[in-house]
């Protein structure tokens, strides 16, 4: 799943949504969003809403979620704790999409930090994708022992 999963538009711009189905998004899913701020990629958010035919649920959502978007910056605190908290509403066989700023951008999260945090949280990074000009997407799933 590594590599680009978005199409290139005019001038080399990314076209959000092209690779979202390959990541696991589908119509009818409930998607919770955590870590929303002014710096998130609104086009990517809209593409997920278009594909799922539903608005994204916010951090206060308490129902069952098929997927969780976690926008995370290095200054946001403890990533391991955030991953554990993000799994709270996730259904069995659901997935988390960890979105981090790309290298060279403010808030970039080093790969070693993600590896340590996923080990602590009992989850696995199972792939990364380029869905946005400024954000890297990392698909995270719970390990067998975590469920």
mmCIF file of C-alpha atoms in Angstrom:
data_model
loop_
_atom_site.group_PDB
_atom_site.id
_atom_site.type_symbol
_atom_site.label_atom_id
_atom_site.label_comp_id
_atom_site.label_asym_id
_atom_site.label_seq_id
_atom_site.Cartn_x
_atom_site.Cartn_y
_atom_site.Cartn_z
ATOM 1 C CA UNK A 1 0.000 0.000 0.000
ATOM 2 C CA UNK A 2 2.999 2.304 0.082
ATOM 3 C CA UNK A 3 3.259 4.871 -2.619
ATOM 4 C CA UNK A 4 0.797 7.251 -4.129
ATOM 5 C CA UNK A 5 -2.842 6.265 -4.093
ATOM 6 C CA UNK A 6 -4.167 9.495 -5.531
ATOM 7 C CA UNK A 7 -4.422 10.513 -9.139
ATOM 8 C CA UNK A 8 -2.501 13.491 -10.387
ATOM 9 C CA UNK A 9 -4.585 16.349 -11.707
ATOM 10 C CA UNK A 10 -3.625 19.301 -13.856
ATOM 11 C CA UNK A 11 -0.284 20.726 -12.786
ATOM 12 C CA UNK A 12 0.525 17.643 -10.686
ATOM 13 C CA UNK A 13 -2.014 18.429 -7.978
ATOM 14 C CA UNK A 14 -3.403 15.495 -6.028
ATOM 15 C CA UNK A 15 -7.012 14.490 -6.573
ATOM 16 C CA UNK A 16 -8.300 13.308 -3.190
ATOM 17 C CA UNK A 17 -10.506 10.274 -3.023
ATOM 18 C CA UNK A 18 -8.914 8.121 -5.677
ATOM 19 C CA UNK A 19 -7.214 5.746 -3.222
ATOM 20 C CA UNK A 20 -9.673 5.918 -0.345
ATOM 21 C CA UNK A 21 -11.457 2.701 -1.311
ATOM 22 C CA UNK A 22 -8.141 0.848 -1.286
ATOM 23 C CA UNK A 23 -7.589 2.075 2.267
ATOM 24 C CA UNK A 24 -10.905 0.583 3.373
ATOM 25 C CA UNK A 25 -13.394 3.441 3.104
ATOM 26 C CA UNK A 26 -16.792 2.533 1.654
ATOM 27 C CA UNK A 27 -20.320 3.865 1.356
ATOM 28 C CA UNK A 28 -22.372 3.659 4.532
ATOM 29 C CA UNK A 29 -19.450 3.707 6.951
ATOM 30 C CA UNK A 30 -19.389 5.811 10.089
ATOM 31 C CA UNK A 31 -16.098 7.721 10.334
ATOM 32 C CA UNK A 32 -15.029 9.543 13.482
ATOM 33 C CA UNK A 33 -12.539 12.398 13.181
ATOM 34 C CA UNK A 34 -10.124 13.297 15.981
ATOM 35 C CA UNK A 35 -7.600 16.141 16.025
ATOM 36 C CA UNK A 36 -9.392 18.465 13.623
ATOM 37 C CA UNK A 37 -7.809 21.929 13.389
ATOM 38 C CA UNK A 38 -7.337 24.713 10.850
ATOM 39 C CA UNK A 39 -4.403 22.899 9.213
ATOM 40 C CA UNK A 40 -6.229 19.719 8.129
ATOM 41 C CA UNK A 41 -6.812 18.886 4.462
ATOM 42 C CA UNK A 42 -10.417 19.897 3.779
ATOM 43 C CA UNK A 43 -10.407 18.322 0.302
ATOM 44 C CA UNK A 44 -9.444 14.947 1.797
ATOM 45 C CA UNK A 45 -12.162 15.280 4.453
ATOM 46 C CA UNK A 46 -14.734 16.090 1.753
ATOM 47 C CA UNK A 47 -13.601 13.132 -0.372
ATOM 48 C CA UNK A 48 -14.108 10.758 2.581
ATOM 49 C CA UNK A 49 -17.558 12.237 3.241
ATOM 50 C CA UNK A 50 -18.449 11.855 -0.446
ATOM 51 C CA UNK A 51 -17.320 8.220 -0.509
ATOM 52 C CA UNK A 52 -19.080 7.251 2.721
ATOM 53 C CA UNK A 53 -22.176 9.355 1.969
ATOM 54 C CA UNK A 54 -22.047 10.744 5.520
ATOM 55 C CA UNK A 55 -20.623 13.613 7.520
ATOM 56 C CA UNK A 56 -17.591 12.879 9.661
ATOM 57 C CA UNK A 57 -18.400 12.415 13.343
ATOM 58 C CA UNK A 58 -16.476 14.602 15.794
ATOM 59 C CA UNK A 59 -14.332 13.770 18.830
ATOM 60 C CA UNK A 60 -17.387 13.666 21.106
ATOM 61 C CA UNK A 61 -19.063 10.868 19.129
ATOM 62 C CA UNK A 62 -19.881 7.881 21.357
ATOM 63 C CA UNK A 63 -21.367 5.431 18.851
ATOM 64 C CA UNK A 64 -19.650 2.686 16.885
ATOM 65 C CA UNK A 65 -17.223 3.850 14.179
ATOM 66 C CA UNK A 66 -16.070 1.817 11.176
ATOM 67 C CA UNK A 67 -13.016 4.045 10.809
ATOM 68 C CA UNK A 68 -11.268 6.797 12.730
ATOM 69 C CA UNK A 69 -9.301 9.685 11.227
ATOM 70 C CA UNK A 70 -6.622 10.836 13.653
ATOM 71 C CA UNK A 71 -4.923 14.092 12.620
ATOM 72 C CA UNK A 72 -1.701 14.116 14.657
ATOM 73 C CA UNK A 73 1.168 16.577 14.990
ATOM 74 C CA UNK A 74 4.373 16.020 16.991
ATOM 75 C CA UNK A 75 3.336 18.760 19.439
ATOM 76 C CA UNK A 76 -0.033 17.123 20.208
ATOM 77 C CA UNK A 77 1.234 15.055 23.158
ATOM 78 C CA UNK A 78 1.601 11.299 23.591
ATOM 79 C CA UNK A 79 0.780 9.466 20.374
ATOM 80 C CA UNK A 80 0.506 6.092 22.116
ATOM 81 C CA UNK A 81 -2.198 7.409 24.440
ATOM 82 C CA UNK A 82 -3.984 9.062 21.516
ATOM 83 C CA UNK A 83 -4.022 5.791 19.563
ATOM 84 C CA UNK A 84 -5.488 3.903 22.530
ATOM 85 C CA UNK A 85 -8.161 6.576 22.971
ATOM 86 C CA UNK A 86 -8.938 6.607 19.232
ATOM 87 C CA UNK A 87 -9.713 2.876 19.328
ATOM 88 C CA UNK A 88 -12.478 3.355 21.916
ATOM 89 C CA UNK A 89 -15.375 3.543 19.431
ATOM 90 C CA UNK A 90 -13.832 1.466 16.658
ATOM 91 C CA UNK A 91 -15.764 -1.651 15.638
ATOM 92 C CA UNK A 92 -14.049 -5.011 15.252
ATOM 93 C CA UNK A 93 -12.252 -5.079 11.893
ATOM 94 C CA UNK A 94 -12.402 -1.293 11.772
ATOM 95 C CA UNK A 95 -9.310 0.757 11.038
ATOM 96 C CA UNK A 96 -7.657 3.972 12.039
ATOM 97 C CA UNK A 97 -6.102 6.365 9.561
ATOM 98 C CA UNK A 98 -3.288 8.255 11.273
ATOM 99 C CA UNK A 99 -2.616 11.495 9.395
ATOM 100 C CA UNK A 100 0.694 13.215 10.104
ATOM 101 C CA UNK A 101 2.365 16.236 8.472
ATOM 102 C CA UNK A 102 4.802 15.244 5.752
ATOM 103 C CA UNK A 103 8.568 15.542 6.376
ATOM 104 C CA UNK A 104 9.757 19.130 6.388
ATOM 105 C CA UNK A 105 6.389 20.473 7.506
ATOM 106 C CA UNK A 106 5.562 21.835 10.950
ATOM 107 C CA UNK A 107 4.445 19.055 13.289
ATOM 108 C CA UNK A 108 6.067 16.178 11.346
ATOM 109 C CA UNK A 109 6.088 12.928 13.341
ATOM 110 C CA UNK A 110 9.191 10.780 12.999
ATOM 111 C CA UNK A 111 8.781 7.148 11.954
ATOM 112 C CA UNK A 112 10.511 5.966 15.148
ATOM 113 C CA UNK A 113 7.909 7.797 17.255
ATOM 114 C CA UNK A 114 5.066 6.147 15.309
ATOM 115 C CA UNK A 115 6.680 2.721 15.668
ATOM 116 C CA UNK A 116 7.089 3.134 19.433
ATOM 117 C CA UNK A 117 3.550 4.506 19.872
ATOM 118 C CA UNK A 118 1.926 1.692 17.912
ATOM 119 C CA UNK A 119 3.822 -0.917 19.950
ATOM 120 C CA UNK A 120 2.671 0.702 23.197
ATOM 121 C CA UNK A 121 -0.929 0.930 21.947
ATOM 122 C CA UNK A 122 -1.032 -2.687 20.728
ATOM 123 C CA UNK A 123 -1.714 -1.736 17.116
ATOM 124 C CA UNK A 124 0.147 -2.164 13.846
ATOM 125 C CA UNK A 125 0.958 0.203 11.009
ATOM 126 C CA UNK A 126 -0.025 -1.768 7.924
ATOM 127 C CA UNK A 127 0.734 0.756 5.230
ATOM 128 C CA UNK A 128 1.134 4.350 4.245
ATOM 129 C CA UNK A 129 -0.280 6.383 1.405
ATOM 130 C CA UNK A 130 0.044 9.834 -0.061
ATOM 131 C CA UNK A 131 -3.468 11.296 -0.059
ATOM 132 C CA UNK A 132 -2.640 14.944 0.462
ATOM 133 C CA UNK A 133 -0.012 17.511 -0.424
ATOM 134 C CA UNK A 134 0.747 18.204 3.238
ATOM 135 C CA UNK A 135 -0.289 15.063 5.144
ATOM 136 C CA UNK A 136 0.882 11.442 5.098
ATOM 137 C CA UNK A 137 -1.712 8.757 5.784
ATOM 138 C CA UNK A 138 -0.843 5.653 7.798
ATOM 139 C CA UNK A 139 -3.360 2.809 8.081
ATOM 140 C CA UNK A 140 -3.433 1.347 11.592
ATOM 141 C CA UNK A 141 -5.231 -1.797 12.739
ATOM 142 C CA UNK A 142 -5.547 -3.462 16.119
ATOM 143 C CA UNK A 143 -3.468 -6.562 16.729
ATOM 144 C CA UNK A 144 -5.224 -9.826 17.578
ATOM 145 C CA UNK A 145 -4.399 -9.409 21.255
ATOM 146 C CA UNK A 146 -5.849 -5.902 21.318
ATOM 147 C CA UNK A 147 -9.402 -6.971 20.346
#
